[in-house]
mmCIF file of C-alpha atoms in Angstrom:
data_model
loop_
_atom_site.group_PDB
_atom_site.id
_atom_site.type_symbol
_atom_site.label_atom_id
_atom_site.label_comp_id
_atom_site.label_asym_id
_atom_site.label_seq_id
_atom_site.Cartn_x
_atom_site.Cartn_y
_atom_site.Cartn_z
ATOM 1 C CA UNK E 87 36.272 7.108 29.614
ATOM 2 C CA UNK E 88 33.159 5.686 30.725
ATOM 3 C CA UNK E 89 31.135 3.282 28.386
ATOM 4 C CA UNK E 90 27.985 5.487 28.496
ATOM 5 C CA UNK E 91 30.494 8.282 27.062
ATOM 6 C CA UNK E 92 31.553 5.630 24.691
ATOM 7 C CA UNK E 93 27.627 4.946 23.466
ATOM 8 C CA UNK E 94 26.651 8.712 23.158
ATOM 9 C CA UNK E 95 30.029 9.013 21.233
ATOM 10 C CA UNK E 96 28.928 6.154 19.030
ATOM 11 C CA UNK E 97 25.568 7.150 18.428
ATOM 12 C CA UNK E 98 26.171 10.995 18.381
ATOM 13 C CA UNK E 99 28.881 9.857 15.141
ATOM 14 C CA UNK E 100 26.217 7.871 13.626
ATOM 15 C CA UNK E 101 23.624 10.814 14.163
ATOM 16 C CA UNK E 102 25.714 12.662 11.977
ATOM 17 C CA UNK E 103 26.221 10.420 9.445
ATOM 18 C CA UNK E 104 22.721 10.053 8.811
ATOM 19 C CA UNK E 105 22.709 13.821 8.565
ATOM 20 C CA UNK E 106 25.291 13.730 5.862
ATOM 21 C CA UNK E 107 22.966 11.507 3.924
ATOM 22 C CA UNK E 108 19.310 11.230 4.180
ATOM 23 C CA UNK E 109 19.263 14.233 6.485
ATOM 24 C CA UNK E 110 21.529 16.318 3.694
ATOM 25 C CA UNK E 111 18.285 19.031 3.688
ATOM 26 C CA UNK E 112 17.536 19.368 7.289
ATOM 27 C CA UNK E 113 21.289 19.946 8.039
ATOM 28 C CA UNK E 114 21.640 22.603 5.268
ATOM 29 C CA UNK E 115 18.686 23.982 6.678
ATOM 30 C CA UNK E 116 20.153 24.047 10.453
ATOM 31 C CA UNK E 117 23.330 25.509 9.042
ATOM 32 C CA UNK E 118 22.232 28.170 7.440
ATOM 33 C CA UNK E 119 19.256 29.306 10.257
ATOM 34 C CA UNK E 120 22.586 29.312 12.261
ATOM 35 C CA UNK E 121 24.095 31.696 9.773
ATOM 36 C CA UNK E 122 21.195 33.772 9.900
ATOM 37 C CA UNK E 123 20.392 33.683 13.420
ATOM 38 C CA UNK E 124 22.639 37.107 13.875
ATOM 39 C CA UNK E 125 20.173 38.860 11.486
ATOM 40 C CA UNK E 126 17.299 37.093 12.705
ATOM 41 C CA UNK E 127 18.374 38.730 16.066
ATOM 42 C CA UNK E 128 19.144 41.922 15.144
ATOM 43 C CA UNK E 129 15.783 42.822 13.408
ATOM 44 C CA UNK E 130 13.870 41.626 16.344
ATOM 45 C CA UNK E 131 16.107 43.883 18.746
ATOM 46 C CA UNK E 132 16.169 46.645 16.154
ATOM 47 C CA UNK E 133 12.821 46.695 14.682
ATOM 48 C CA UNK E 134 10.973 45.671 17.417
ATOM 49 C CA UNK E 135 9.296 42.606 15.356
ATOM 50 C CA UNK E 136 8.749 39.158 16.398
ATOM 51 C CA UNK E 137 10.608 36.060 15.797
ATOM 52 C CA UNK E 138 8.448 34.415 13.306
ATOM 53 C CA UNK E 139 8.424 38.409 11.471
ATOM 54 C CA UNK E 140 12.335 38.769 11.598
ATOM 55 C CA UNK E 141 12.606 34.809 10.641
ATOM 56 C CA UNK E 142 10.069 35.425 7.887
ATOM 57 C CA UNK E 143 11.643 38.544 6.270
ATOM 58 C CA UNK E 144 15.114 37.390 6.647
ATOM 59 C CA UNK E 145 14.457 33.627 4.969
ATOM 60 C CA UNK E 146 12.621 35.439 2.434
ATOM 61 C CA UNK E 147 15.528 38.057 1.283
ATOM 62 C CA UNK E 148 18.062 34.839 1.271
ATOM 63 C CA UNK E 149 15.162 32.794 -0.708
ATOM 64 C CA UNK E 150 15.355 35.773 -3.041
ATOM 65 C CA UNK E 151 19.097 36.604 -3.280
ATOM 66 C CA UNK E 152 20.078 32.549 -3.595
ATOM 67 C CA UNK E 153 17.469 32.331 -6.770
ATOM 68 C CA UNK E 154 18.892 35.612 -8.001
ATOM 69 C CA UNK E 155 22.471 34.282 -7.873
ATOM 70 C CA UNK E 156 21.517 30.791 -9.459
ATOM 71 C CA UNK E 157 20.222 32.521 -12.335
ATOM 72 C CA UNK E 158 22.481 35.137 -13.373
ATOM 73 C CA UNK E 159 25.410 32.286 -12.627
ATOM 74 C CA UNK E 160 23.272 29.611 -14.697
ATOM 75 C CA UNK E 161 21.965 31.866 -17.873
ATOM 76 C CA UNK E 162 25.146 32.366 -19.372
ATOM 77 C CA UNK E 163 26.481 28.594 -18.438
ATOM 78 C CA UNK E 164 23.587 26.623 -19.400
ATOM 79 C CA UNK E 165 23.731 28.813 -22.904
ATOM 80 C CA UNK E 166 27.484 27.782 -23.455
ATOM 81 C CA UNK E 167 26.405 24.201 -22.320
ATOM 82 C CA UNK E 168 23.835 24.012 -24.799
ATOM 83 C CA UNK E 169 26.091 25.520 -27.308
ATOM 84 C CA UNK E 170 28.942 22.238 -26.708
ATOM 85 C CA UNK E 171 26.000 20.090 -26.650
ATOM 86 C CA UNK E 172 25.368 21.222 -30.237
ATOM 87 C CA UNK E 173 28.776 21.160 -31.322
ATOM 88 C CA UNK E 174 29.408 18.092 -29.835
ATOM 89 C CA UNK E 175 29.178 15.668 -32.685
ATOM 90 C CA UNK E 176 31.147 18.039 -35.232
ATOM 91 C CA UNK E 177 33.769 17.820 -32.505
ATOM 92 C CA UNK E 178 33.498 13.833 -32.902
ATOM 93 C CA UNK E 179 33.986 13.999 -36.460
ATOM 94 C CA UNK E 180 36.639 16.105 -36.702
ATOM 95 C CA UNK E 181 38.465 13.090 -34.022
ATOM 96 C CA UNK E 182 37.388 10.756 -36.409
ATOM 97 C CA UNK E 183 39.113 12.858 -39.217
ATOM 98 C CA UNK E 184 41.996 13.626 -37.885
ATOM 99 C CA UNK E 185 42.538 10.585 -36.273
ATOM 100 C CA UNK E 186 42.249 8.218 -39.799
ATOM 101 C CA UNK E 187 44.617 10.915 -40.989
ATOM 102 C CA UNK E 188 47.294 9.794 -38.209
ATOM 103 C CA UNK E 189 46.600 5.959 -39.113
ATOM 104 C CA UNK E 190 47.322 7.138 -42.743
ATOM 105 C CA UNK E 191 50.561 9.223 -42.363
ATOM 106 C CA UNK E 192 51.578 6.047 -39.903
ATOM 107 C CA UNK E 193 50.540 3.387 -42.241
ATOM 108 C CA UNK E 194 52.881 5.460 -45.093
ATOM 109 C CA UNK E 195 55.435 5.534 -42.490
ATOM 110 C CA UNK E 196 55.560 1.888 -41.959
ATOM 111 C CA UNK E 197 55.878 1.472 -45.831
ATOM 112 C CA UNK E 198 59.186 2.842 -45.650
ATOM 113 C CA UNK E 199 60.777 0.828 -42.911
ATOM 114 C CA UNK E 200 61.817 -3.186 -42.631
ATOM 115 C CA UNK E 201 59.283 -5.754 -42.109
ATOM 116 C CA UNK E 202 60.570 -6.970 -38.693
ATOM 117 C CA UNK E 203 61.203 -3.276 -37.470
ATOM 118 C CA UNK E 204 57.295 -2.340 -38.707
ATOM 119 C CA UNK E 205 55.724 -4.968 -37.611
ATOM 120 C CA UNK E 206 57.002 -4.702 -34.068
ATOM 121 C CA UNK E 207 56.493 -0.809 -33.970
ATOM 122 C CA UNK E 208 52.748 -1.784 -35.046
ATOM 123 C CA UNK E 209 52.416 -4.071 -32.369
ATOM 124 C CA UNK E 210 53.521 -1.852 -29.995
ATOM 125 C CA UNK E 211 51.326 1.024 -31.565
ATOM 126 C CA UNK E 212 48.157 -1.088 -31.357
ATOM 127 C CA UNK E 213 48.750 -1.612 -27.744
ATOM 128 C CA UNK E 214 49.337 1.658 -27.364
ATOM 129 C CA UNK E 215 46.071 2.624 -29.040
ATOM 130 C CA UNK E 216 44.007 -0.380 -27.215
ATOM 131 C CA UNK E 217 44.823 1.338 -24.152
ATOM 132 C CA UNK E 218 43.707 4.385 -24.814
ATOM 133 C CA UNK E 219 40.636 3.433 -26.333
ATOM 134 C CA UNK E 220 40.185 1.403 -23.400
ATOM 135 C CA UNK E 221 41.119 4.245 -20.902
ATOM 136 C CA UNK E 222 39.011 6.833 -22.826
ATOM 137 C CA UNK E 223 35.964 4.585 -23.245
ATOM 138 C CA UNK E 224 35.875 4.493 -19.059
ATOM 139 C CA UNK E 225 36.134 7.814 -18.764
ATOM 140 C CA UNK E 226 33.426 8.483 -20.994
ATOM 141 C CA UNK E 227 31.158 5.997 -19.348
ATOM 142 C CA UNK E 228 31.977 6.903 -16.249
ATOM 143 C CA UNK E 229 31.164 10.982 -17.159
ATOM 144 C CA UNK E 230 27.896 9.998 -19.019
ATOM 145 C CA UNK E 231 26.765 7.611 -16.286
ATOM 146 C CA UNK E 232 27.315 10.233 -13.850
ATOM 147 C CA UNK E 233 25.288 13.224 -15.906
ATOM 148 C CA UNK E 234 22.686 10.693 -16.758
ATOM 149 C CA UNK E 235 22.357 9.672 -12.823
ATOM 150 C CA UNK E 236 22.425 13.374 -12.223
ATOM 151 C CA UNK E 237 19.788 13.511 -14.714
ATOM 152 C CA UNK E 238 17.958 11.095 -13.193
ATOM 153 C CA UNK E 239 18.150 12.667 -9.729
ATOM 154 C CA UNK E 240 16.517 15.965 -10.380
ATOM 155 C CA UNK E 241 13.002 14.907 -9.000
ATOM 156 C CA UNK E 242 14.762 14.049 -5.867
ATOM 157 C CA UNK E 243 16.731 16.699 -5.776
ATOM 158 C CA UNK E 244 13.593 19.241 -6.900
ATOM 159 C CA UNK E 245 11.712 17.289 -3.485
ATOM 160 C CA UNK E 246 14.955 18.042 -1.325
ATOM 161 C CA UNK E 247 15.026 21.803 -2.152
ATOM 162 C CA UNK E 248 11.668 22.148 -1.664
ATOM 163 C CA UNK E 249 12.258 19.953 1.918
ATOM 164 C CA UNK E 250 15.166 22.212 2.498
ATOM 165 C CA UNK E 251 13.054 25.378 2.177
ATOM 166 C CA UNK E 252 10.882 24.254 4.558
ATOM 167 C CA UNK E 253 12.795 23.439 6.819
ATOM 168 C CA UNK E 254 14.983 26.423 6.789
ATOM 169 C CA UNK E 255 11.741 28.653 7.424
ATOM 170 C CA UNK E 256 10.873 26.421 10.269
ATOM 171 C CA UNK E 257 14.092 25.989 12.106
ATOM 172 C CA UNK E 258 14.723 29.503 11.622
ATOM 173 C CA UNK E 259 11.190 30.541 13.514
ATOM 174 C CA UNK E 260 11.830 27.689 16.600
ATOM 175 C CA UNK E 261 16.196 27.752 16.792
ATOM 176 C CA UNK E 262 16.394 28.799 20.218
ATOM 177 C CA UNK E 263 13.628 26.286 21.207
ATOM 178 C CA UNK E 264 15.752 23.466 19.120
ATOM 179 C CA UNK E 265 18.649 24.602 21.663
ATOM 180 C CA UNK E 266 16.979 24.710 24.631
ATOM 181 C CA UNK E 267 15.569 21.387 24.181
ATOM 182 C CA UNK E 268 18.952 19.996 23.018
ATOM 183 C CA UNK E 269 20.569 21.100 26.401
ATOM 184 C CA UNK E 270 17.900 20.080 28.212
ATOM 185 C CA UNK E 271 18.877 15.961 27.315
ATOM 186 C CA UNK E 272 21.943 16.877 29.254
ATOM 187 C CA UNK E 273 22.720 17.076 33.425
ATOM 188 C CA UNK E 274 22.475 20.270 34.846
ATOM 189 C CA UNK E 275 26.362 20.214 35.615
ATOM 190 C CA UNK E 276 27.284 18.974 31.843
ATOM 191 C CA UNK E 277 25.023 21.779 30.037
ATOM 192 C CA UNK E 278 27.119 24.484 30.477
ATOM 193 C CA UNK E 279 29.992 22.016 28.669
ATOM 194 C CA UNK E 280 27.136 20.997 26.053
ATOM 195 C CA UNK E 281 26.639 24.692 25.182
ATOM 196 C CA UNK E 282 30.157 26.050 25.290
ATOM 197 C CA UNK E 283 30.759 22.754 22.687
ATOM 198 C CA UNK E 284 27.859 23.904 20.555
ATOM 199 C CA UNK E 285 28.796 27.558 20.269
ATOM 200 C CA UNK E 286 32.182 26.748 19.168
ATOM 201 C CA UNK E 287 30.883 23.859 16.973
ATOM 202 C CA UNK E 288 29.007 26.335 14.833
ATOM 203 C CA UNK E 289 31.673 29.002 14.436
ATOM 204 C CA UNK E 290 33.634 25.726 12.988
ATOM 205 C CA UNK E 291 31.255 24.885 11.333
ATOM 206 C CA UNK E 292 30.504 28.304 9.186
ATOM 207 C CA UNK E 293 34.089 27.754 8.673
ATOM 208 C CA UNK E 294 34.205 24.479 7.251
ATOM 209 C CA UNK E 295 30.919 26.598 4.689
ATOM 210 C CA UNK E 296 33.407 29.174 3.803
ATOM 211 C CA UNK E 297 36.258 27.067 3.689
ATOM 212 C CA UNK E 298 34.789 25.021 0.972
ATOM 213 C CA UNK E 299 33.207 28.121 -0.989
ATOM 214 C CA UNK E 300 36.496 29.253 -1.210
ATOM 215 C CA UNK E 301 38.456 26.480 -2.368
ATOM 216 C CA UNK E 302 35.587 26.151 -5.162
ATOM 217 C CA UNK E 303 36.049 29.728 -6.092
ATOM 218 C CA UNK E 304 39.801 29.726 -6.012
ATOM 219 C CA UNK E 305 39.520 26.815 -8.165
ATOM 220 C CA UNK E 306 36.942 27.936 -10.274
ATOM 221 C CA UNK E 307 39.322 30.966 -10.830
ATOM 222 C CA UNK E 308 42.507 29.199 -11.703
ATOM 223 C CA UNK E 309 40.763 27.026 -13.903
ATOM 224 C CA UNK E 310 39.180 30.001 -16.094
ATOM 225 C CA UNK E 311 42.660 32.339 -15.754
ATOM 226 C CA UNK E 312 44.287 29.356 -17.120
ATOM 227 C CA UNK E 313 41.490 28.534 -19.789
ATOM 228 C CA UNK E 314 41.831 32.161 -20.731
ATOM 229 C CA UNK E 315 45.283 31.811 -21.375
ATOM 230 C CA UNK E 316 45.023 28.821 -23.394
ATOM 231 C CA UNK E 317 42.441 30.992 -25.293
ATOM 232 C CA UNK E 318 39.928 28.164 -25.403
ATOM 233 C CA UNK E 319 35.853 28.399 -26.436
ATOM 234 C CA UNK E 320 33.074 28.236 -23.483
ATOM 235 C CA UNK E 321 35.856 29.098 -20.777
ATOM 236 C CA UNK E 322 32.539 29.786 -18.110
ATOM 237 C CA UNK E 323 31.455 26.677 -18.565
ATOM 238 C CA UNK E 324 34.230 24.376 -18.411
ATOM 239 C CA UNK E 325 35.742 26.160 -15.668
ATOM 240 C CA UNK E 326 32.300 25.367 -13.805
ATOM 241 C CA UNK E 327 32.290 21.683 -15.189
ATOM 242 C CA UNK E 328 36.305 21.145 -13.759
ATOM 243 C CA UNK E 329 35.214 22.757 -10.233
ATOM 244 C CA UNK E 330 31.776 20.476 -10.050
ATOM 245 C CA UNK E 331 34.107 17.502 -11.275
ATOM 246 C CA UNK E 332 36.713 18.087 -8.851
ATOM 247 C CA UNK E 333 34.775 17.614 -5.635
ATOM 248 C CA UNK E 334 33.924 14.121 -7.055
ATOM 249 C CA UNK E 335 36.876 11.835 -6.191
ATOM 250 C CA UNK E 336 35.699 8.514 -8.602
ATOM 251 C CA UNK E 337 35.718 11.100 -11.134
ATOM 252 C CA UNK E 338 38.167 13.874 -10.539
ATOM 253 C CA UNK E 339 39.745 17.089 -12.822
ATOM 254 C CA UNK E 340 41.500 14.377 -15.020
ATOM 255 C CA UNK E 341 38.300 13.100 -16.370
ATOM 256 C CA UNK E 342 37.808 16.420 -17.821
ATOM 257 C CA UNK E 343 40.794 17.420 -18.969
ATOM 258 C CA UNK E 344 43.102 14.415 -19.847
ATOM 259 C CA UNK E 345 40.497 13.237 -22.450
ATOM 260 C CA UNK E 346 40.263 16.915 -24.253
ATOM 261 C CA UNK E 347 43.968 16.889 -24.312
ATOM 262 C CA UNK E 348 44.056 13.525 -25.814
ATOM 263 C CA UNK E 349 41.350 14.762 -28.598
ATOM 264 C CA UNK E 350 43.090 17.962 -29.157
ATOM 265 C CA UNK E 351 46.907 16.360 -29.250
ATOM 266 C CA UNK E 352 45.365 13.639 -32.186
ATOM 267 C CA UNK E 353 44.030 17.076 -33.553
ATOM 268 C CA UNK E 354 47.601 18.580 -34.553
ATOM 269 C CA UNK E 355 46.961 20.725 -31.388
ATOM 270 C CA UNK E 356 50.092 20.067 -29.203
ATOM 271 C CA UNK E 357 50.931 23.272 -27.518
ATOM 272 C CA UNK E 358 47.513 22.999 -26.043
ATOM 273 C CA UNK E 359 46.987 20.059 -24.898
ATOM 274 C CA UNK E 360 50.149 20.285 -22.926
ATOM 275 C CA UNK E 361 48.918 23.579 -22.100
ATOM 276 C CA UNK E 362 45.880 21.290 -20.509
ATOM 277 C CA UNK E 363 48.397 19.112 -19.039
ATOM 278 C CA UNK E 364 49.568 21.901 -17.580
ATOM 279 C CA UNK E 365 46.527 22.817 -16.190
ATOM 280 C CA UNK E 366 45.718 19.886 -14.941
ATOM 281 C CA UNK E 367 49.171 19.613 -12.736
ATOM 282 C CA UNK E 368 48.888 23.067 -11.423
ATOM 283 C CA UNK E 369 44.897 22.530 -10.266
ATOM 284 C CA UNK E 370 45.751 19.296 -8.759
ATOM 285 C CA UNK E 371 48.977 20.421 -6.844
ATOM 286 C CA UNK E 372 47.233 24.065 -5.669
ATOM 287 C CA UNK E 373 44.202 21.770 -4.934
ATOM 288 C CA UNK E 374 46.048 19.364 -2.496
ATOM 289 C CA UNK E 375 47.796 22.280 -1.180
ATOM 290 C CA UNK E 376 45.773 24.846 -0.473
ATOM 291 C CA UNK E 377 42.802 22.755 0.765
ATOM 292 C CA UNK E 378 44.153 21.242 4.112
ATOM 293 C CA UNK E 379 45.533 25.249 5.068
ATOM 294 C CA UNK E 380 42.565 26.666 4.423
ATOM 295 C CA UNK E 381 40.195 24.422 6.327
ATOM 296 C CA UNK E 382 42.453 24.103 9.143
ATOM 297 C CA UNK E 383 42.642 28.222 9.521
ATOM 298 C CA UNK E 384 38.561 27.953 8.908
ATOM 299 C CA UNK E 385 38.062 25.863 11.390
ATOM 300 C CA UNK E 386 40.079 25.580 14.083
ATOM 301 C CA UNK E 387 42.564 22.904 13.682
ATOM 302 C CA UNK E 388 45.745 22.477 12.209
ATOM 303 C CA UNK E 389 46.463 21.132 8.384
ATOM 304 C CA UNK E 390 47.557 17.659 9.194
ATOM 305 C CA UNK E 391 44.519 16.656 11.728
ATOM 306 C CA UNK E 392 42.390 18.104 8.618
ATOM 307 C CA UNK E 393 44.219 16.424 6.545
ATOM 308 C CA UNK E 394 44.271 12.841 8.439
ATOM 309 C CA UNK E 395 40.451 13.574 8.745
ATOM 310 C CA UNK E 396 39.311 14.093 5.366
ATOM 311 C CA UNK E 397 41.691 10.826 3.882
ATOM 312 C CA UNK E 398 40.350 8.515 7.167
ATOM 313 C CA UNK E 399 36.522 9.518 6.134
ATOM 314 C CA UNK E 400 36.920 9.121 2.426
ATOM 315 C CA UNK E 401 38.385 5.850 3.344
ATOM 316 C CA UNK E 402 35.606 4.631 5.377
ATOM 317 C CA UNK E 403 32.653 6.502 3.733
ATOM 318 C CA UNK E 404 33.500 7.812 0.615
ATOM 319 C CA UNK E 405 32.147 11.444 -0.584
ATOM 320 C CA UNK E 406 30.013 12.327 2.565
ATOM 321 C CA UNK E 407 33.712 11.419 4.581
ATOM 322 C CA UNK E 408 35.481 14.043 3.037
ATOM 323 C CA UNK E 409 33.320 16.195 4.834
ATOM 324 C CA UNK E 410 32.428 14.395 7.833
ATOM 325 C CA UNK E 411 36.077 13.772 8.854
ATOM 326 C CA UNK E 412 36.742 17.446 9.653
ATOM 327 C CA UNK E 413 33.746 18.012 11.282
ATOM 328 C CA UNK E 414 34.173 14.449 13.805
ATOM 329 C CA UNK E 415 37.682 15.884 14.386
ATOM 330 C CA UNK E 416 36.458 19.537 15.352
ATOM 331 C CA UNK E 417 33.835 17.763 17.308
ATOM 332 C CA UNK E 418 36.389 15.923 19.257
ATOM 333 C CA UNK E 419 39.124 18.571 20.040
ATOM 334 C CA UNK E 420 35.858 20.767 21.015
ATOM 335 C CA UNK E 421 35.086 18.051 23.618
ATOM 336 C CA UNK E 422 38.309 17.787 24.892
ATOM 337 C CA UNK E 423 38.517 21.285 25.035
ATOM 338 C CA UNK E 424 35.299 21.642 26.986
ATOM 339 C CA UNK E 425 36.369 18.756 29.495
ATOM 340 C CA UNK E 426 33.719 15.984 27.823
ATOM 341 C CA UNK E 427 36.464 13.859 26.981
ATOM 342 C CA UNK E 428 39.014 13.391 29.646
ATOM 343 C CA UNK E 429 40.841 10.147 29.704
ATOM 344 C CA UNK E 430 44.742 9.369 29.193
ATOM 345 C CA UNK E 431 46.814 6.482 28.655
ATOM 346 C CA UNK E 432 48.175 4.644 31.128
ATOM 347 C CA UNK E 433 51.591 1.904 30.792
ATOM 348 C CA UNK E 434 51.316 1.395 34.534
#
């Protein structure tokens, strides 16, 4: 492999990169003028209009039907939201209740046993209880810092939709022009390579999109069939906060669910907070299952290279790894595929 495939290797991994941050809008955009490109096409071949027409009327109806499906998702949520956020100190005092109880009933309980045998089962107790304080109090700081960063971020996030709108119009009126231009950086005898690489690249890449809408939905389901069989309050809602928690690997399902099985177990309530236990196993196990399968049959490669890319890029970059670990090892079997890469070792 030649060290000028070497450099556009290098700086083609940390184009992306920056797309996966800072240039999180204008890839969504790309992405989905891709997705729509087939429509986009059709009209104009179809209904005889123009490309900026067809790009127009098609960005418009997706416009339409993505603010139609944000708001009859988010009315009933944000209602139940607003609903816990009301009940949430009641739920702190009945913790606080039901918690003195259990130092009462274990204070009574101490009266009755020897001094050396109490005082060591205290010890042990107040460990047990500094721990969990401890381990609660980080979870809580770590779930409030995160909503009040979130909080923080909806200018910036407001800006970025509206960037991403943009952008999506755009792209979609000029995508062949973005393509021809693309190839054109490349030799005459490499282009055909460069676009065989690209079409493939984007049927991967929808797949890597619907991969990960379905592993939220299929979460989001088993989360609210298991919620509903627990027979809980605000199942919508919590189902919708363990699927948004989930993707978020400081934070993870536990941060939801461990501490409302701790609350709920000092509340008298065993059977369900092992229930939530429960839950909690079964999400995490289909989670770690399911996910490597799915993206490997959505995009082209098999479980364990998708699964060796998404640990190796949450390793080395965190969140934006986990996705751009699959998509660096579709781009690479794509090249090798296409004859780009072609090197092999040699012990000689």
């Amino acid at each position: 492999m030649s060290m000028k495939t070497i450099v556009t290797i290098v700086v083609g991994i940390g184009l992306l990169y920056g797309l996966f941050t800072v240039g999180m809008p204008f890839l969504l955009a790309l992405l989905i003028a891709m997705f729509l490109e087939p429509v986009v096409a059709w009209m104009m071949r179809s209904l005889r209009l123009g490309r900026i027409a067809s790009a127009t009327i098609v960005c418009t109806v997706f416009a339409l039907l993505l603010f139609g499906l944000v708001y009859l998702c988010g009315a009933g949520l944000i209602g139940q939201l607003i609903d816990i956020a009301k009940k949430a100190p009641a739920f702190l005092e009945d913790f606080n209740r039901y918690f003195k109880d259990a130092t009462e009933r274990t204070e009574l309980f101490y009266s009755t046993l020897p001094v050396d045998v109490a005082a060591q089962m205290q010890a042990a107790l107040e460990q047990g209880v500094t721990t969990l304080t401890n381990s609660l109090s980080s979870i809580i700081a770590g779930i409030t810092g995160y909503f009040l960063n979130a909080a923080k971020a909806v200018p910036t996030l407001f800006i970025a939709f509206v960037v991403f709108m943009v952008a999506l119009y755009l792209t979609t009126f000029s995508l062949p022009l973005l393509k021809t231009g693309f190839l054109g950086l490349f030799e005459d005898r490499s282009r055909d390579k460069v676009a065989s690489v690209l079409g493939n690249l984007r049927s991967s890449l929808l797949g890597f999109l619907k991969a990960q809408i379905i592993l939220s939905a299929l979460t989001y389901l088993v989360s609210l069939l298991g919620l509903f069989i627990l027979r809980v309050e605000y199942p919508f809602a919590v189902a919708l906060l363990i699927i948004i928690v989930d993707v978020l690997p400081i934070l993870g399902t536990g941060s939801v669910i461990v501490p409302w099985a701790a609350f709920v177990f000092f509340k008298g309530e065993v059977s369900l907070a092992v229930g939530l236990l429960a839950l909690f196993i079964v999400i995490t196990i289909f989670r770690r299952i399911v996910e490597p399968k799915i993206l490997g049959d959505s995009i082209g490669i098999g479980a364990l290279p998708t699964l060796v890319g998404l640990y190796i890029g949450f390793k080395l970059m965190g969140v934006v790894g986990l996705f751009l670990g699959p998509i660096l090892m579709i781009l690479y079997k794509e090249m090798r595929k296409a004859g780009l890469l072609q090197f092999k070792i040699k012990l000689e």
